[in-house]
Short mmCIF file of C-alpha atoms in Angstrom, two decimals:
data_model
loop_
_atom_site.label_atom_id
_atom_site.label_comp_id
_atom_site.label_asym_id
_atom_site.label_seq_id
_atom_site.Cartn_x
_atom_site.Cartn_y
_atom_site.Cartn_z
CA MET A 173 87.20 80.18 105.53
CA PRO A 174 90.20 80.13 103.15
CA PRO A 175 93.01 77.69 103.97
CA ASN A 176 95.90 79.00 105.97
CA LEU A 177 99.46 78.84 104.74
CA SER A 178 100.31 75.75 106.77
CA LEU A 179 97.67 73.84 104.82
CA ILE A 180 98.86 75.29 101.54
CA ARG A 181 102.41 74.20 102.29
CA GLY A 182 101.51 70.57 102.82
CA LYS A 183 104.13 67.92 103.58
CA LYS A 184 106.05 67.77 100.31
CA CYS A 185 107.27 70.33 97.82
CA THR A 186 106.27 68.66 94.57
CA PHE A 187 104.42 71.46 92.78
CA ARG A 188 105.19 74.87 91.40
CA LYS A 189 103.18 77.37 93.45
CA ALA A 190 102.54 81.10 93.45
CA ILE A 191 100.04 83.23 95.33
CA PHE A 192 99.16 86.78 94.26
CA PRO A 193 96.87 89.62 95.33
CA GLY A 194 93.42 89.48 93.78
CA THR A 195 93.75 92.76 91.84
CA TYR A 196 96.73 95.06 91.28
CA ILE A 197 96.16 98.65 90.09
CA GLN A 198 99.04 101.07 89.44
CA GLY A 199 99.30 104.54 87.96
CA ASP A 200 99.23 108.25 88.69
CA GLY A 201 95.91 108.93 90.43
CA ALA A 202 95.19 105.26 91.20
CA ILE A 203 94.05 106.18 94.71
CA GLY A 204 90.95 107.62 93.05
CA GLU A 205 89.81 104.02 92.50
CA LEU A 206 89.44 103.50 96.26
CA PRO A 207 85.72 104.41 96.51
CA ALA A 208 84.83 101.96 93.73
CA VAL A 209 86.96 99.22 95.27
CA ILE A 210 85.30 99.68 98.67
CA ASN A 211 81.89 99.47 96.98
CA ARG A 212 82.99 96.26 95.30
CA PHE A 213 83.54 94.72 98.74
CA GLY A 214 80.29 95.71 100.38
CA GLY A 215 80.55 99.48 100.49
CA LYS A 216 81.47 99.93 104.16
CA GLY A 217 85.19 100.39 104.69
CA LEU A 218 87.46 100.83 107.68
CA ILE A 219 90.62 102.64 106.56
CA VAL A 220 93.66 102.38 108.83
CA ALA A 221 95.86 105.26 107.71
CA SER A 222 99.18 106.78 108.72
CA PRO A 223 98.95 110.47 109.66
CA SER A 224 100.60 111.54 106.39
CA ALA A 225 98.19 109.40 104.33
CA MET A 226 95.12 110.61 106.23
CA ASP A 227 96.06 114.30 106.07
CA GLY A 228 97.37 114.06 102.50
CA PRO A 229 95.91 111.95 99.68
CA LEU A 230 92.98 110.53 101.66
CA ALA A 231 91.80 114.00 102.69
CA LYS A 232 91.09 114.75 99.04
CA LEU A 233 88.91 111.64 98.78
CA ARG A 234 86.91 112.11 101.97
CA ASP A 235 83.73 113.31 100.27
CA GLN A 236 83.90 110.55 97.65
CA LEU A 237 84.15 107.59 100.01
CA PRO A 238 81.04 105.40 100.40
CA GLN A 239 78.71 106.37 103.22
CA GLY A 240 79.57 104.50 106.39
CA THR A 241 83.29 104.28 105.62
CA THR A 242 85.45 105.22 108.61
CA GLN A 243 89.05 106.45 108.68
CA VAL A 244 91.23 105.61 111.68
CA ARG A 245 94.58 107.25 112.38
CA PHE A 246 97.32 104.63 112.83
CA ASN A 247 99.32 105.09 116.04
CA GLY A 248 102.70 104.08 114.61
CA GLN A 249 103.39 100.47 115.63
CA CYS A 250 101.88 97.24 114.37
CA SER A 251 101.76 95.96 117.94
CA ASP A 252 99.37 93.92 120.07
CA THR A 253 98.22 97.10 121.83
CA GLU A 254 97.44 98.87 118.57
CA LEU A 255 95.71 95.82 117.11
CA VAL A 256 93.46 95.54 120.18
CA ARG A 257 92.53 99.23 119.78
CA LEU A 258 91.80 98.79 116.08
CA ALA A 259 89.79 95.62 116.71
CA SER A 260 87.58 97.54 119.13
CA ILE A 261 86.92 100.19 116.47
CA LEU A 262 86.21 97.50 113.89
CA SER A 263 83.74 95.81 116.22
CA LYS A 264 81.91 99.11 116.72
CA HIS A 265 81.60 100.00 113.02
CA GLY A 266 81.15 96.54 111.47
CA PRO A 267 82.90 97.18 108.12
CA SER A 268 82.71 94.91 105.09
CA VAL A 269 86.34 95.55 104.11
CA VAL A 270 89.53 96.88 105.75
CA ALA A 271 92.01 99.13 103.97
CA GLY A 272 95.53 100.09 105.00
CA ALA A 273 97.13 103.31 103.73
CA GLY A 274 100.66 104.50 104.42
CA GLY A 275 103.92 102.69 105.07
CA GLY A 276 104.60 99.07 105.89
CA LYS A 277 103.51 99.13 109.53
CA ALA A 278 100.15 100.77 108.85
CA ILE A 279 99.47 98.35 106.02
CA ASP A 280 100.54 95.34 108.09
CA ALA A 281 98.22 96.41 110.92
CA ALA A 282 95.29 96.66 108.49
CA LYS A 283 96.10 93.24 107.01
CA VAL A 284 96.23 91.54 110.41
CA LEU A 285 93.02 93.28 111.45
CA ALA A 286 91.25 92.09 108.30
CA ASP A 287 92.67 88.59 108.63
CA ARG A 288 91.49 88.17 112.23
CA ALA A 289 88.03 89.47 111.33
CA GLY A 290 87.74 87.31 108.21
CA LEU A 291 87.40 90.38 105.97
CA PRO A 292 89.03 91.28 102.65
CA ALA A 293 91.95 93.73 102.72
CA ILE A 294 92.85 96.64 100.45
CA THR A 295 96.33 98.15 100.56
CA LEU A 296 97.41 101.66 99.49
CA PRO A 297 101.16 102.20 99.90
CA THR A 298 102.41 105.78 100.01
CA ILE A 299 106.11 104.82 99.85
CA ALA A 300 108.10 102.36 97.72
CA SER A 301 110.31 100.98 100.49
CA THR A 302 108.01 98.22 101.74
CA GLU A 303 106.89 94.80 100.58
CA ALA A 304 103.80 94.87 102.81
CA PRO A 305 101.19 95.86 100.17
CA CYS A 306 101.23 92.56 98.25
CA SER A 307 102.39 90.01 100.80
CA ALA A 308 100.49 87.43 102.84
CA CYS A 309 102.45 88.08 106.01
CA ALA A 310 102.86 90.91 108.50
CA ILE A 311 105.55 91.85 111.01
CA LEU A 312 104.35 92.37 114.58
CA HIS A 313 106.38 94.76 116.76
CA ASN A 314 106.45 95.73 120.40
CA GLU A 315 105.74 99.29 121.54
CA GLN A 316 109.41 100.21 121.07
CA GLY A 317 109.30 99.20 117.40
CA VAL A 318 111.32 96.00 117.77
CA ALA A 319 110.12 93.16 115.52
CA GLN A 320 108.66 90.27 117.54
CA GLN A 321 107.16 87.79 115.07
CA VAL A 322 105.94 87.17 111.54
CA HIS A 323 102.18 86.75 111.31
CA CYS A 324 101.14 84.54 108.37
CA LEU A 325 97.83 85.59 106.83
CA ARG A 326 95.24 83.32 105.28
CA ARG A 327 95.38 85.18 101.98
CA ASN A 328 97.00 88.07 100.17
CA PRO A 329 95.25 91.44 99.96
CA GLU A 330 92.26 91.42 97.63
CA THR A 331 93.24 94.70 95.98
CA VAL A 332 96.51 96.66 95.86
CA LEU A 333 96.31 100.32 94.78
CA VAL A 334 99.70 101.82 93.92
CA ASP A 335 99.43 105.50 93.08
CA SER A 336 102.71 106.20 91.30
CA GLY A 337 102.25 109.95 91.76
CA ILE A 338 102.10 109.57 95.54
CA ILE A 339 105.09 107.21 95.51
CA ALA A 340 107.14 109.64 93.40
CA ARG A 341 106.35 112.58 95.69
CA ALA A 342 107.42 110.73 98.85
CA PRO A 343 110.82 111.57 100.42
CA VAL A 344 113.66 110.50 98.13
CA ARG A 345 115.14 108.07 100.65
CA TYR A 346 112.00 105.93 100.49
CA LEU A 347 112.02 105.85 96.69
CA THR A 348 115.71 104.93 96.42
CA SER A 349 115.33 102.29 99.13
CA GLY A 350 112.42 100.75 97.24
CA MET A 351 114.44 100.76 94.02
CA GLY A 352 117.32 98.97 95.75
CA ASN A 353 114.94 96.39 97.18
CA ALA A 354 113.48 95.78 93.72
CA LEU A 355 116.93 95.31 92.18
CA ALA A 356 117.84 92.79 94.88
CA THR A 357 114.74 90.71 94.11
CA TRP A 358 116.38 89.26 91.00
CA PHE A 359 119.43 87.97 92.89
CA GLU A 360 117.25 86.49 95.63
CA ALA A 361 115.03 84.74 93.07
CA ARG A 362 118.00 83.46 91.08
CA SER A 363 119.55 82.00 94.23
CA CYS A 364 116.30 80.17 95.06
CA GLU A 365 116.08 78.89 91.51
CA ARG A 366 119.64 77.55 91.44
CA THR A 367 119.29 75.80 94.80
CA ALA A 368 115.76 74.48 94.09
CA SER A 369 114.63 76.04 97.36
CA PRO A 370 110.91 75.91 98.22
CA ASN A 371 109.04 79.18 98.40
CA GLU A 372 106.83 80.41 101.22
CA CYS A 373 103.69 78.77 99.86
CA GLY A 374 105.31 75.35 100.01
CA GLY A 375 106.23 74.73 96.38
CA PHE A 376 108.90 75.47 93.83
CA ARG A 377 109.22 78.81 92.06
CA THR A 378 107.11 79.46 88.99
CA PHE A 379 108.38 80.80 85.67
CA SER A 380 106.22 83.90 86.17
CA SER A 381 107.89 84.72 89.49
CA ILE A 382 111.38 84.43 87.99
CA THR A 383 110.34 86.60 85.04
CA LEU A 384 108.87 89.27 87.31
CA ALA A 385 112.02 89.27 89.43
CA ARG A 386 114.13 89.77 86.30
CA LEU A 387 111.86 92.62 85.19
CA CYS A 388 112.46 94.31 88.56
CA TYR A 389 116.17 94.29 87.74
CA ASP A 390 115.96 95.22 84.05
CA THR A 391 113.47 98.04 84.51
#
């Protein structure tokens, strides 16, 4: 099993550390890569999808998905109740990989499900206003949608598929919110750099992370 974040952090912050998703794919039509990605991870997927993702972009891919891949409609909250329901479905179908499609809560639920089952995760965001697709943590909520805790995962998603066409066609408020979040990344990173603050993987920031944060602002 891969080490968890507590082991990665260690006792002292003496190294520069960064952790990334295994593969990042972005572009108009990138969701079309999903069948090949599922095949890469054993060919039997369980896709946890928001209603808009299932009835929209995923519906067009239904006939192209590997045989044995199952789509499950996400119920709206990344909660203990929903995770128990999804775990029961996972146990029944025995997938080789878990994918999450939709907004942050759907993706977080898929990541936690994969993490608890020891399976790789694929993420397919349909909106820009979430950091869930690339991160190694998930926010657990209660049934009323109130955040309860941060769940630290053992690893980042193996593959992130960002279909820029889907993102651009989402409601404007999600796109502008995502743009604002990206702009703020530079100021957050610069503050951590100036104060020599440790990052979440227990080390100091890397030059690549600072450069990417600056690109978020400049672009």
